[in-house]
Amino acid sequence: MKHIIRSTSGALAAALIAAGCSTAPKASDVAAAESAIGNAGQAVDQAASDPHVAKYAPSELDRASASLDQAKAAWSKKHDLQTTTHLAYIAQQRAATAQQLANERASEEVVTVAAAERDHAVHMAATARPAATGTEVAQEGLAGFASGKAKLPPNSARAINDLATTLKDNPDSKVVIEGHTDSVGAPKYNQALAMKRAEAVRAALLRYKIDPGRILVGAQGEANPVASNDTSAGRRENRRVEVTVAGAESIAGGSQMGSSQGSTATTSSGSGGQNGQNGHKGQ
Amino acid sequence: MMHVKLFIHPARVLAPCCLLALAACANPALNNQLANSREAVDQAKIVGAEQAAPAELQAAVEKLNQASAAAEKRRNGDEAMRLAQEAQVDANLARAKTNSAQARLAAAEMAKSNQLLYEALNRTNQNQQR
């Protein structure tokens, strides 16, 4: 009898152990695991839906997803609550890190754009401030220089004439002449070429008996295109000279500016541009 | 005198070696993880997480300390590993949060200074047109 009891209790114990292994885990454990996985899943989804994260922190997001998958597996395969909550926590923190990395890069982008805007504003203020008289100068005809050449385009005569008239009508004004090029060629070469183009306009104004002291020339090289350098039409627009008539005091001290010697740098001949596009500033 | 210096008792050599061997062999994966976590915490401190992400940094430091203590006693290896891993992600988050806050601040300052610049330029233009 004793033996029977002992054997039944042994069998019972074995059955209980077997049952314990296969039965569902405690309800409180299920709730805890589901909550941990749910929170982590939400954090990963939120990070994944942020376009900045996909762009700037994809690897951290991948690591977060991998940890989330491991957490799910630890629960579904082993019902290991401790490992599940641990991995879910890792996933959540990684998702948050991905978000922060993306935020950082987005802010850096804002700084870059703001710096470019500031540079543009400073440049505009230094060189393109409207004259006290409000005189706008026609820029037609001062674009469309032949590639690599500084000879004035054929249709520039009218623009030069208008400019000279404006200067004569406003004897206190000064003129800023800035040369530009397209992106073909080395920047250093283009800087020199742009200066030659500005000098060509200066030389033309001198023929109208404009006082050389009222003329400032500068060059921007290829740095400030007004059109795309990817098309021939865009490049032709960029091969230009920009002129700004300004009140005497407002243009003093512009960077890269300086009265230059009266050399005419227009010796080279070229086919010249066709109908010159508008060369005035984009913004 | 020379004789005394030349003779080194074997125990004096062996004792540190044994300690080193025990420490190194205790759990290479855990030691490796602890080193990574420590590095992550240091990096977070360097960028200034103490100010910008104190809660995350503190969590990382506490978990790292607990993990180190457990590793030294060679007890609770699994728990020590989990704590060390969590310390690393906490520290990484603290660092990212700090960098992000600094970048945001820089962007805000830039926007503010641009605003002031534009206002100044506009004033100058208006004065000139008068």
CSV table of C-alpha atoms in Angstrom, one decimal:
chain,number,residue,atom,x,y,z
A,1,MET,CA,0.0,0.0,0.0
A,2,LYS,CA,2.8,2.3,0.9
A,3,HIS,CA,4.4,1.5,-2.4
A,4,ILE,CA,1.3,2.3,-4.3
A,5,ILE,CA,0.9,5.6,-2.5
A,6,ARG,CA,4.5,6.5,-3.1
A,7,SER,CA,4.3,5.6,-6.8
A,8,THR,CA,1.0,7.5,-7.3
A,9,SER,CA,2.4,10.5,-5.6
A,10,GLY,CA,5.5,10.3,-7.7
A,11,ALA,CA,3.4,10.1,-10.9
A,12,LEU,CA,1.3,12.9,-9.7
A,13,ALA,CA,4.4,15.0,-9.0
A,14,ALA,CA,5.7,14.2,-12.5
A,15,ALA,CA,2.4,15.1,-14.0
A,16,LEU,CA,2.3,18.3,-12.1
A,17,ILE,CA,5.8,19.2,-13.3
A,18,ALA,CA,4.9,18.3,-16.9
A,19,ALA,CA,1.7,20.3,-16.6
A,20,GLY,CA,3.6,23.2,-15.1
A,21,CYS,CA,5.9,23.3,-18.1
A,22,SER,CA,3.1,23.4,-20.7
A,23,THR,CA,0.5,25.5,-19.0
A,24,ALA,CA,0.0,29.2,-19.7
A,25,PRO,CA,2.1,31.6,-17.6
A,26,LYS,CA,0.7,33.6,-14.8
A,27,ALA,CA,-1.8,36.3,-15.9
A,28,SER,CA,0.3,39.0,-14.3
A,29,ASP,CA,3.4,37.9,-16.2
A,30,VAL,CA,1.4,37.9,-19.5
A,31,ALA,CA,0.2,41.4,-18.8
A,32,ALA,CA,3.7,42.6,-17.9
A,33,ALA,CA,5.3,41.0,-21.0
A,34,GLU,CA,2.6,42.3,-23.3
A,35,SER,CA,2.8,45.8,-21.9
A,36,ALA,CA,6.6,45.8,-22.3
A,37,ILE,CA,6.5,44.5,-25.9
A,38,GLY,CA,3.6,46.9,-26.7
A,39,ASN,CA,5.4,50.0,-25.4
A,40,ALA,CA,8.6,49.0,-27.2
A,41,GLY,CA,6.7,48.3,-30.4
A,42,GLN,CA,5.0,51.7,-30.2
A,43,ALA,CA,8.4,53.4,-29.8
A,44,VAL,CA,9.9,51.5,-32.7
A,45,ASP,CA,6.9,52.3,-34.9
A,46,GLN,CA,7.0,55.9,-34.0
A,47,ALA,CA,10.6,56.2,-34.9
A,48,ALA,CA,10.1,54.3,-38.1
A,49,SER,CA,7.4,56.6,-39.2
A,50,ASP,CA,9.7,59.6,-38.8
A,51,PRO,CA,11.3,60.3,-42.3
A,52,HIS,CA,14.3,61.8,-40.6
A,53,VAL,CA,15.0,58.6,-38.7
A,54,ALA,CA,14.9,56.5,-41.9
A,55,LYS,CA,17.2,59.0,-43.5
A,56,TYR,CA,19.7,59.8,-40.7
A,57,ALA,CA,19.6,56.9,-38.2
A,58,PRO,CA,18.6,53.8,-40.2
A,59,SER,CA,21.1,51.5,-38.4
A,60,GLU,CA,20.0,52.5,-34.9
A,61,LEU,CA,16.4,51.9,-36.0
A,62,ASP,CA,17.4,48.4,-37.3
A,63,ARG,CA,19.0,47.6,-34.0
A,64,ALA,CA,15.8,48.7,-32.2
A,65,SER,CA,13.7,46.5,-34.5
A,66,ALA,CA,16.0,43.5,-33.9
A,67,SER,CA,15.8,43.9,-30.1
A,68,LEU,CA,12.0,44.1,-30.4
A,69,ASP,CA,11.9,40.9,-32.4
A,70,GLN,CA,14.2,39.2,-29.8
A,71,ALA,CA,11.9,40.3,-27.0
A,72,LYS,CA,8.9,38.9,-28.8
A,73,ALA,CA,10.7,35.6,-29.4
A,74,ALA,CA,11.8,35.4,-25.8
A,75,TRP,CA,8.2,35.7,-24.7
A,76,SER,CA,6.5,33.5,-27.3
A,77,LYS,CA,9.1,30.7,-27.2
A,78,LYS,CA,10.2,30.6,-23.6
A,79,HIS,CA,7.8,32.8,-21.6
A,80,ASP,CA,10.9,34.3,-20.0
A,81,LEU,CA,9.5,37.5,-18.6
A,82,GLN,CA,12.9,38.9,-17.3
A,83,THR,CA,14.6,38.5,-20.7
A,84,THR,CA,11.5,39.8,-22.5
A,85,THR,CA,11.2,43.0,-20.5
A,86,HIS,CA,15.0,43.5,-20.7
A,87,LEU,CA,15.0,43.2,-24.5
A,88,ALA,CA,11.9,45.3,-24.8
A,89,TYR,CA,13.6,48.0,-22.8
A,90,ILE,CA,16.7,47.8,-25.0
A,91,ALA,CA,14.4,48.2,-28.1
A,92,GLN,CA,12.7,51.2,-26.6
A,93,GLN,CA,15.9,53.0,-25.7
A,94,ARG,CA,17.3,52.3,-29.1
A,95,ALA,CA,14.2,53.7,-30.8
A,96,ALA,CA,14.5,56.8,-28.7
A,97,THR,CA,18.2,57.1,-29.5
A,98,ALA,CA,17.4,56.8,-33.3
A,99,GLN,CA,14.9,59.6,-32.9
A,100,GLN,CA,17.4,61.8,-31.1
A,101,LEU,CA,20.1,61.1,-33.7
A,102,ALA,CA,17.7,62.1,-36.4
A,103,ASN,CA,16.6,65.3,-34.5
A,104,GLU,CA,20.3,66.2,-34.2
A,105,ARG,CA,20.9,65.9,-38.0
A,106,ALA,CA,17.7,67.7,-38.8
A,107,SER,CA,18.8,70.7,-36.6
A,108,GLU,CA,22.2,70.6,-38.2
A,109,GLU,CA,20.4,70.9,-41.6
A,110,VAL,CA,18.5,73.9,-40.3
A,111,VAL,CA,21.8,75.5,-39.3
A,112,THR,CA,23.3,74.9,-42.7
A,113,VAL,CA,20.3,76.4,-44.5
A,114,ALA,CA,20.2,79.4,-42.1
A,115,ALA,CA,23.9,80.0,-42.6
A,116,ALA,CA,23.4,80.0,-46.4
A,117,GLU,CA,20.5,82.4,-46.0
A,118,ARG,CA,22.5,84.7,-43.8
A,119,ASP,CA,25.4,84.7,-46.3
A,120,HIS,CA,23.0,85.5,-49.1
A,121,ALA,CA,21.4,88.4,-47.1
A,122,VAL,CA,24.8,89.8,-46.3
A,123,HIS,CA,25.9,89.5,-49.9
A,124,MET,CA,22.8,91.2,-51.1
A,125,ALA,CA,23.2,94.0,-48.5
A,126,ALA,CA,26.8,94.5,-49.5
A,127,THR,CA,26.4,94.6,-53.2
A,128,ALA,CA,22.8,94.8,-54.3
A,129,ARG,CA,21.3,97.4,-52.1
A,130,PRO,CA,18.8,99.5,-54.1
A,131,ALA,CA,20.0,103.1,-54.7
A,132,ALA,CA,18.7,105.9,-52.6
A,133,THR,CA,16.9,107.1,-55.7
A,134,GLY,CA,15.4,103.7,-56.2
A,135,THR,CA,16.9,103.4,-59.6
A,136,GLU,CA,16.6,100.0,-61.2
A,137,VAL,CA,19.1,99.2,-63.9
A,138,ALA,CA,18.2,97.1,-66.9
A,139,GLN,CA,20.3,94.0,-66.9
A,140,GLU,CA,19.2,92.7,-70.2
A,141,GLY,CA,22.0,92.2,-72.5
A,142,LEU,CA,24.6,91.8,-69.9
A,143,ALA,CA,24.1,88.0,-69.9
A,144,GLY,CA,25.1,85.5,-72.5
A,145,PHE,CA,28.9,86.0,-72.7
A,146,ALA,CA,30.5,83.5,-74.9
A,147,SER,CA,32.0,80.6,-73.0
A,148,GLY,CA,35.5,81.4,-71.8
A,149,LYS,CA,35.3,85.0,-73.2
A,150,ALA,CA,35.0,88.4,-71.7
A,151,LYS,CA,33.9,90.2,-74.9
A,152,LEU,CA,30.6,92.0,-74.3
A,153,PRO,CA,27.7,90.2,-75.9
A,154,PRO,CA,26.4,91.9,-79.1
A,155,ASN,CA,23.1,92.9,-77.5
A,156,SER,CA,24.7,94.6,-74.5
A,157,ALA,CA,25.0,98.0,-76.2
A,158,ARG,CA,21.6,99.1,-75.2
A,159,ALA,CA,22.1,98.0,-71.5
A,160,ILE,CA,25.4,99.8,-71.4
A,161,ASN,CA,23.8,102.9,-72.9
A,162,ASP,CA,20.9,102.8,-70.3
A,163,LEU,CA,23.4,102.3,-67.5
A,164,ALA,CA,25.5,105.3,-68.6
A,165,THR,CA,22.4,107.4,-68.9
A,166,THR,CA,21.3,106.5,-65.4
A,167,LEU,CA,24.7,107.3,-64.0
A,168,LYS,CA,24.7,110.7,-65.8
A,169,ASP,CA,21.2,111.4,-64.5
A,170,ASN,CA,22.3,110.6,-60.9
A,171,PRO,CA,25.7,112.2,-60.6
A,172,ASP,CA,26.1,111.2,-56.9
A,173,SER,CA,25.5,107.5,-57.5
A,174,LYS,CA,28.1,104.8,-57.9
A,175,VAL,CA,27.9,101.6,-59.8
A,176,VAL,CA,28.9,98.1,-58.7
A,177,ILE,CA,29.8,95.8,-61.5
A,178,GLU,CA,30.2,92.1,-60.7
A,179,GLY,CA,31.3,89.4,-63.2
A,180,HIS,CA,30.0,85.9,-63.1
A,181,THR,CA,30.8,82.7,-65.0
A,182,ASP,CA,29.2,79.2,-65.4
A,183,SER,CA,30.8,76.2,-63.7
A,184,VAL,CA,32.9,75.1,-66.6
A,185,GLY,CA,36.6,75.4,-65.8
A,186,ALA,CA,38.5,75.7,-62.6
A,187,PRO,CA,37.2,78.1,-59.9
A,188,LYS,CA,40.4,80.1,-60.0
A,189,TYR,CA,40.2,80.5,-63.8
A,190,ASN,CA,36.5,81.5,-63.5
A,191,GLN,CA,37.2,84.1,-60.9
A,192,ALA,CA,39.7,85.8,-63.2
A,193,LEU,CA,37.3,85.4,-66.2
A,194,ALA,CA,34.5,86.9,-64.2
A,195,MET,CA,36.8,89.9,-63.3
A,196,LYS,CA,37.6,90.3,-67.0
A,197,ARG,CA,33.8,90.4,-67.8
A,198,ALA,CA,33.3,93.1,-65.2
A,199,GLU,CA,36.2,95.0,-66.6
A,200,ALA,CA,34.7,94.9,-70.0
A,201,VAL,CA,31.6,96.6,-68.8
A,202,ARG,CA,33.7,99.1,-66.9
A,203,ALA,CA,35.7,99.9,-70.0
A,204,ALA,CA,32.4,100.4,-71.9
A,205,LEU,CA,31.2,102.9,-69.3
A,206,LEU,CA,34.5,104.7,-69.5
A,207,ARG,CA,33.8,105.3,-73.2
A,208,TYR,CA,30.7,107.1,-72.0
A,209,LYS,CA,32.9,109.4,-70.0
A,210,ILE,CA,31.7,108.1,-66.7
A,211,ASP,CA,34.2,109.0,-63.9
A,212,PRO,CA,36.3,105.9,-63.1
A,213,GLY,CA,36.0,106.8,-59.4
A,214,ARG,CA,32.3,106.0,-59.5
A,215,ILE,CA,32.8,102.5,-60.8
A,216,LEU,CA,33.6,99.5,-58.6
A,217,VAL,CA,34.3,96.1,-60.1
A,218,GLY,CA,34.2,92.8,-58.5
A,219,ALA,CA,34.0,89.1,-59.4
A,220,GLN,CA,32.1,86.2,-58.0
A,221,GLY,CA,33.5,83.6,-60.4
A,222,GLU,CA,31.1,80.6,-60.6
A,223,ALA,CA,29.9,81.0,-57.0
A,224,ASN,CA,26.6,82.6,-57.6
A,225,PRO,CA,24.7,81.1,-60.5
A,226,VAL,CA,21.2,82.3,-61.4
A,227,ALA,CA,20.4,79.2,-63.4
A,228,SER,CA,21.3,75.6,-63.6
A,229,ASN,CA,24.7,74.8,-64.9
A,230,ASP,CA,23.4,71.5,-66.2
A,231,THR,CA,22.0,72.9,-69.4
A,232,SER,CA,23.6,75.1,-72.0
A,233,ALA,CA,20.8,77.7,-71.7
A,234,GLY,CA,21.4,77.8,-67.9
A,235,ARG,CA,25.1,78.1,-68.4
A,236,ARG,CA,24.6,81.0,-70.9
A,237,GLU,CA,22.5,82.8,-68.3
A,238,ASN,CA,25.2,82.4,-65.7
A,239,ARG,CA,27.9,83.9,-68.0
A,240,ARG,CA,26.9,87.4,-67.0
A,241,VAL,CA,27.7,90.7,-65.5
A,242,GLU,CA,25.4,92.2,-62.8
A,243,VAL,CA,25.3,95.9,-62.2
A,244,THR,CA,23.9,97.8,-59.3
A,245,VAL,CA,23.6,101.5,-59.1
A,246,ALA,CA,23.7,102.6,-55.5
A,247,GLY,CA,23.9,105.7,-53.3
A,248,ALA,CA,27.4,106.8,-52.7
A,249,GLU,CA,27.7,105.7,-49.1
A,250,SER,CA,25.9,102.4,-49.2
A,251,ILE,CA,28.4,100.6,-51.4
A,252,ALA,CA,31.5,101.6,-49.6
A,253,GLY,CA,33.3,98.6,-48.1
A,254,GLY,CA,31.7,95.9,-50.2
A,255,SER,CA,33.9,92.7,-50.1
A,256,GLN,CA,36.0,91.8,-53.1
A,257,MET,CA,35.4,95.2,-54.5
A,258,GLY,CA,37.9,97.7,-55.6
A,259,SER,CA,38.6,100.3,-58.2
A,260,SER,CA,40.7,98.8,-60.8
A,261,GLN,CA,43.1,100.0,-63.4
A,262,GLY,CA,41.6,100.9,-66.7
A,263,SER,CA,42.7,97.9,-68.7
A,264,THR,CA,40.3,96.7,-71.2
A,265,ALA,CA,40.2,92.9,-70.9
A,266,THR,CA,38.1,92.5,-74.0
A,267,THR,CA,40.8,91.6,-76.5
A,268,SER,CA,39.6,88.0,-77.1
A,269,SER,CA,36.9,87.7,-79.7
A,270,GLY,CA,34.1,85.2,-79.7
A,271,SER,CA,30.9,84.4,-81.3
A,272,GLY,CA,29.0,86.1,-78.4
A,273,GLY,CA,25.9,84.9,-76.8
A,274,GLN,CA,22.6,84.9,-78.6
A,275,ASN,CA,19.7,86.7,-77.1
A,276,GLY,CA,20.9,87.5,-73.6
A,277,GLN,CA,18.7,86.3,-70.8
A,278,ASN,CA,17.8,88.4,-68.0
A,279,GLY,CA,20.8,88.6,-65.7
A,280,HIS,CA,19.4,90.1,-62.6
A,281,LYS,CA,19.5,88.4,-59.3
A,282,GLY,CA,17.2,85.5,-58.6
A,283,GLN,CA,15.8,86.7,-55.4
B,1,MET,CA,72.0,43.0,-0.7
B,2,MET,CA,72.1,41.8,-4.3
B,3,HIS,CA,71.0,38.3,-3.3
B,4,VAL,CA,68.0,39.5,-1.5
B,5,LYS,CA,66.8,41.5,-4.5
B,6,LEU,CA,67.3,38.8,-7.0
B,7,PHE,CA,65.3,36.2,-5.1
B,8,ILE,CA,61.6,36.7,-5.7
B,9,HIS,CA,59.3,34.2,-4.0
B,10,PRO,CA,57.2,32.3,-6.5
B,11,ALA,CA,54.0,33.2,-4.6
B,12,ARG,CA,54.6,36.9,-5.3
B,13,VAL,CA,54.6,36.2,-9.0
B,14,LEU,CA,51.8,33.7,-9.0
B,15,ALA,CA,49.4,35.5,-6.9
B,16,PRO,CA,48.8,38.5,-9.2
B,17,CYS,CA,48.8,36.2,-12.2
B,18,CYS,CA,46.1,34.0,-10.6
B,19,LEU,CA,44.0,37.0,-9.8
B,20,LEU,CA,44.4,38.3,-13.4
B,21,ALA,CA,43.5,34.9,-14.8
B,22,LEU,CA,40.5,34.6,-12.6
B,23,ALA,CA,39.3,38.1,-13.5
B,24,ALA,CA,39.8,37.6,-17.2
B,25,CYS,CA,38.4,34.2,-17.4
B,26,ALA,CA,35.4,34.9,-15.2
B,27,ASN,CA,33.2,35.9,-18.1
B,28,PRO,CA,34.9,37.3,-21.2
B,29,ALA,CA,31.5,38.3,-22.8
B,30,LEU,CA,30.5,40.2,-19.6
B,31,ASN,CA,33.9,41.9,-19.3
B,32,ASN,CA,33.7,43.0,-22.9
B,33,GLN,CA,30.1,44.3,-22.4
B,34,LEU,CA,31.2,46.1,-19.3
B,35,ALA,CA,34.0,47.8,-21.2
B,36,ASN,CA,31.6,48.9,-23.9
B,37,SER,CA,29.2,50.2,-21.4
B,38,ARG,CA,31.9,52.1,-19.5
B,39,GLU,CA,33.0,53.6,-22.8
B,40,ALA,CA,29.4,54.7,-23.7
B,41,VAL,CA,29.0,56.3,-20.3
B,42,ASP,CA,32.3,58.2,-20.7
B,43,GLN,CA,31.3,59.4,-24.1
B,44,ALA,CA,27.9,60.7,-22.7
B,45,LYS,CA,29.7,62.5,-20.0
B,46,ILE,CA,32.2,64.1,-22.4
B,47,VAL,CA,29.4,65.7,-24.6
B,48,GLY,CA,27.8,67.1,-21.4
B,49,ALA,CA,24.9,64.7,-20.7
B,50,GLU,CA,25.1,65.6,-17.0
B,51,GLN,CA,23.3,68.8,-17.9
B,52,ALA,CA,21.2,67.8,-20.9
B,53,ALA,CA,20.1,64.3,-20.1
B,54,PRO,CA,20.7,63.8,-16.3
B,55,ALA,CA,18.1,61.1,-15.8
B,56,GLU,CA,19.4,58.8,-18.7
B,57,LEU,CA,23.0,59.3,-17.6
B,58,GLN,CA,22.2,58.5,-14.0
B,59,ALA,CA,20.3,55.4,-15.0
B,60,ALA,CA,23.3,54.3,-17.0
B,61,VAL,CA,25.8,55.0,-14.3
B,62,GLU,CA,23.7,53.1,-11.6
B,63,LYS,CA,23.3,50.1,-13.9
B,64,LEU,CA,26.9,50.1,-14.8
B,65,ASN,CA,27.9,50.2,-11.1
B,66,GLN,CA,25.5,47.4,-10.2
B,67,ALA,CA,26.8,45.3,-13.1
B,68,SER,CA,30.4,45.9,-12.2
B,69,ALA,CA,29.7,44.9,-8.6
B,70,ALA,CA,28.0,41.7,-9.6
B,71,ALA,CA,30.8,40.9,-12.0
B,72,GLU,CA,33.4,41.4,-9.3
B,73,LYS,CA,31.7,39.0,-7.0
B,74,ARG,CA,31.1,36.7,-10.0
B,75,ARG,CA,27.5,36.4,-9.0
B,76,ASN,CA,24.3,36.9,-11.0
B,77,GLY,CA,26.1,36.7,-14.4
B,78,ASP,CA,22.9,37.0,-16.4
B,79,GLU,CA,21.6,39.9,-14.4
B,80,ALA,CA,25.0,41.7,-14.6
B,81,MET,CA,24.9,41.2,-18.4
B,82,ARG,CA,21.4,42.6,-18.7
B,83,LEU,CA,22.3,45.6,-16.5
B,84,ALA,CA,25.5,46.3,-18.5
B,85,GLN,CA,23.6,46.2,-21.8
B,86,GLU,CA,20.9,48.5,-20.5
B,87,ALA,CA,23.6,50.8,-19.1
B,88,GLN,CA,25.0,51.0,-22.7
B,89,VAL,CA,21.7,51.9,-24.4
B,90,ASP,CA,20.9,54.4,-21.6
B,91,ALA,CA,24.3,56.1,-22.1
B,92,ASN,CA,23.9,56.1,-25.9
B,93,LEU,CA,20.5,57.7,-25.5
B,94,ALA,CA,21.9,60.3,-23.0
B,95,ARG,CA,24.6,61.2,-25.5
B,96,ALA,CA,22.2,61.4,-28.5
B,97,LYS,CA,19.8,63.5,-26.4
B,98,THR,CA,22.6,65.9,-25.5
B,99,ASN,CA,23.9,66.2,-29.0
B,100,SER,CA,20.4,66.8,-30.3
B,101,ALA,CA,19.6,69.4,-27.7
B,102,GLN,CA,22.8,71.2,-28.5
B,103,ALA,CA,22.1,71.1,-32.2
B,104,ARG,CA,18.6,72.4,-31.6
B,105,LEU,CA,20.0,75.2,-29.5
B,106,ALA,CA,22.5,76.1,-32.3
B,107,ALA,CA,19.7,76.2,-34.8
B,108,ALA,CA,17.5,78.4,-32.6
B,109,GLU,CA,20.4,80.8,-32.0
B,110,MET,CA,21.1,80.9,-35.7
B,111,ALA,CA,17.5,81.7,-36.5
B,112,LYS,CA,17.5,84.4,-33.9
B,113,SER,CA,20.7,86.1,-35.1
B,114,ASN,CA,19.4,85.9,-38.7
B,115,GLN,CA,16.2,87.6,-37.6
B,116,LEU,CA,18.2,90.4,-36.0
B,117,LEU,CA,20.3,90.7,-39.1
B,118,TYR,CA,17.2,90.9,-41.4
B,119,GLU,CA,15.7,93.5,-39.2
B,120,ALA,CA,18.9,95.6,-39.2
B,121,LEU,CA,19.1,95.3,-43.0
B,122,ASN,CA,15.5,96.4,-43.4
B,123,ARG,CA,16.0,99.4,-41.1
B,124,THR,CA,19.0,100.4,-43.1
B,125,ASN,CA,17.1,100.1,-46.4
B,126,GLN,CA,14.2,102.1,-45.1
B,127,ASN,CA,16.5,104.8,-43.8
B,128,GLN,CA,18.1,105.1,-47.2
B,129,GLN,CA,14.9,105.3,-49.0
B,130,ARG,CA,13.7,108.2,-46.8
